[in-house]
Phi, psi and omega in degrees: 000143171256125182246111180251146170234140183205151178226136184228152171257142191237132163314128179282156185221135181284144184310314179303310180303309182304288180311323177296311174303320176299318182294318185292318178303321178292325174293325174297318176295310175319321189278350175291150183235151184267121165246089197072230170271357178267136174268142182230153170282161170321318184271014173082357173295130177292143169277137185264150172071005178220134180220144178278117183267321178199161180086184185259127177319133176055028165248137174325132177091350178294141179241148186225160176244126173238137177274129183273195183282347183259006178085358182266146181268137182237160183269138176225134183243130174273129181259338176187148175220097180214112190304318185271342190242313179151149190233144176215154176219142176243139180236139181225137176225154176212151175243153173306157181299150172204159197279132180263128180308313192289334186240350183074357178271147177275144170210169178237147174265143171217152179221137173224141179217148179237138186228123178245135166242126183235104342239186179276332178297306180221097177302123168256316209202129169240128190236135176228139175219146178219130179232122179231150183195159166267125176248145167286179179301331182276359174096349178290145188269144177294146185293150180058009182244054187204158172203164182229148169214143181213139182217148181227128174251105184265096180298325186291322185291315181306309188291319172309319178291310183280350172256005173270203191274009176085005178275143183286139187229201178300146184299142165274330187237133171226127177240130170233141178230138176231136172228158182310330185255331183227167170217152185214152178221145176237127178239128175233117185241130181269155166201170187285146173242190188285150179054037170076013175287179170249134180252123184256109175266117183258133171223134185242131178230127172238138174204159179299159174232146183056227188288340178281343184311301182296328176292323182288324187309320183285318172298324174301319176282336179288323174276359185304317181291316173306308184296325174301317179290326178296312182299312184299322175289335174287325183281334180286331175288318177299316169311317179293306182295325180297311174301307200266338182244315184277312196288320179297331176292320173292336179276354190283160179292137179313319179294313171299317170306313173304315193294316184292318181295318173288328166300333184284314186294326189255017178249123181274147169291143180301132181074010184255121174293151176294160178294133176286139180271157178302000000 
């Protein structure tokens, strides 16, 4: 097993600003209205890259077409929409079947993810699950060609840790990944840092699974130093993006944040087609 540890300092944000921003974002979506398959902002502008395919907007079971970062349309189903209790969405994407050169057999890629926020009124917990695989024409996933990922951000635990005495406690963020050969876990716990920052302690554990466990032990040991350097670089980029991209959003005035979110939703990306209506 490879066990990696790293610590970074993050710019702190007040709990009030975070909870207010989450509620503002939830409210922006709640104010959109459906005009057939087109979603519109309160000022009448059409929302780009999202189309209502079926069902009633913001009612459980409503289905949407979303344009992803690659310009492809994926399917989304609303599982729940409740400001006080929680909101959830399931997103599914699939690619057409193609021939695998090494086996000569056809397969298709599929990905499904579920995201829950509990809740917008007082955010306590964010949950994410992801399931990806290459599948045979009959729908069964190919051996060694699948993975699952699950993550939980316990916001109540996060605030308790950063507002506490500064001793490492239970991780507020836990991410687990499974593959036929490997499994991994990431634990991250914050605590008060110097000059009002947050100090985030990150532990990554990677090990082989089943019969592959002894086989995977050697390459994991050999590449441990390289993985540690890669983890350090990734966390440094995370800290920089957090400070310069995320924190300013949390600290914006609610009206300005609402306006910026609506502008983002209603502004097409260059070269991206609109989401097709159902």
